[in-house]
Amino acid sequence: MFSATSSAILVILICIYLAESKYARGIVQALIDTGQMTLTHYVMHVVVGLGILEIFGILENGSLTFSMLYAVAYFVAALVFSLIWRRTFKHGPLELVMRKF
């Protein structure tokens, strides 16, 4: 229990350090942009991310290595999408629809 608590505190301290560091500004801003489009990314990971796996029949029979590589690739794609989208719009596509309602 102490080990888990110490690890959690260490991760929080590293995140605070990176957020305040001038060297990691680009990475932190990319993560902020991605985090502000959470609804869009949540729906897209279910519809697109898992949909692709279901179409190819890999959803239930994929290996752990494939799952990790796929998750990292999807996360990188979400980061890139967020950066490109935020250059033009202030909010994500589903966030814009939600704000209209």
Short mmCIF file of C-alpha atoms in Angstrom, two decimals, residues 22-80:
data_model
loop_
_atom_site.label_atom_id
_atom_site.label_comp_id
_atom_site.label_asym_id
_atom_site.label_seq_id
_atom_site.Cartn_x
_atom_site.Cartn_y
_atom_site.Cartn_z
CA LYS A 22 9.33 25.53 -20.12
CA TYR A 23 11.05 22.65 -21.93
CA ALA A 24 7.97 20.42 -22.07
CA ARG A 25 5.48 23.15 -23.08
CA GLY A 26 4.69 21.59 -26.48
CA ILE A 27 4.04 18.13 -25.06
CA VAL A 28 1.92 19.51 -22.24
CA GLN A 29 -0.12 21.67 -24.64
CA ALA A 30 -0.72 18.65 -26.91
CA LEU A 31 -1.99 16.68 -23.92
CA ILE A 32 -4.20 19.60 -22.84
CA ASP A 33 -5.71 19.86 -26.33
CA THR A 34 -6.36 16.13 -26.37
CA GLY A 35 -7.89 16.20 -22.90
CA GLN A 36 -10.28 18.99 -23.90
CA MET A 37 -11.67 16.74 -26.64
CA THR A 38 -12.40 13.83 -24.31
CA LEU A 39 -15.98 13.21 -25.47
CA THR A 40 -14.91 13.06 -29.12
CA HIS A 41 -12.03 10.71 -28.38
CA TYR A 42 -14.16 8.46 -26.17
CA VAL A 43 -16.83 7.99 -28.82
CA MET A 44 -14.27 7.63 -31.63
CA HIS A 45 -12.28 4.97 -29.77
CA VAL A 46 -15.44 2.89 -29.41
CA VAL A 47 -16.82 3.48 -32.91
CA VAL A 48 -13.62 3.66 -34.97
CA GLY A 49 -10.95 2.02 -32.81
CA LEU A 50 -12.93 -0.99 -31.66
CA GLY A 51 -14.99 -1.04 -34.87
CA ILE A 52 -11.88 -1.68 -36.95
CA LEU A 53 -10.89 -4.54 -34.65
CA GLU A 54 -14.38 -6.03 -34.86
CA ILE A 55 -14.45 -5.84 -38.66
CA PHE A 56 -11.16 -7.74 -38.93
CA GLY A 57 -12.12 -10.20 -36.17
CA ILE A 58 -9.23 -9.22 -33.91
CA LEU A 59 -11.30 -7.79 -31.06
CA GLU A 60 -11.59 -11.04 -29.12
CA ASN A 61 -8.52 -12.93 -30.34
CA GLY A 62 -5.76 -10.31 -30.35
CA SER A 63 -2.49 -10.77 -28.48
CA LEU A 64 -1.32 -8.55 -25.66
CA THR A 65 1.52 -7.19 -27.81
CA PHE A 66 -0.89 -6.28 -30.60
CA SER A 67 -3.28 -4.65 -28.11
CA MET A 68 -0.52 -2.47 -26.64
CA LEU A 69 0.79 -1.42 -30.05
CA TYR A 70 -2.72 -0.67 -31.27
CA ALA A 71 -3.48 1.39 -28.16
CA VAL A 72 -0.28 3.43 -28.52
CA ALA A 73 -0.92 3.97 -32.24
CA TYR A 74 -4.48 5.09 -31.52
CA PHE A 75 -3.29 7.47 -28.80
CA VAL A 76 -0.72 9.03 -31.14
CA ALA A 77 -3.40 9.37 -33.83
CA ALA A 78 -5.71 11.05 -31.28
CA LEU A 79 -2.93 13.48 -30.32
CA VAL A 80 -2.25 14.38 -33.94
#
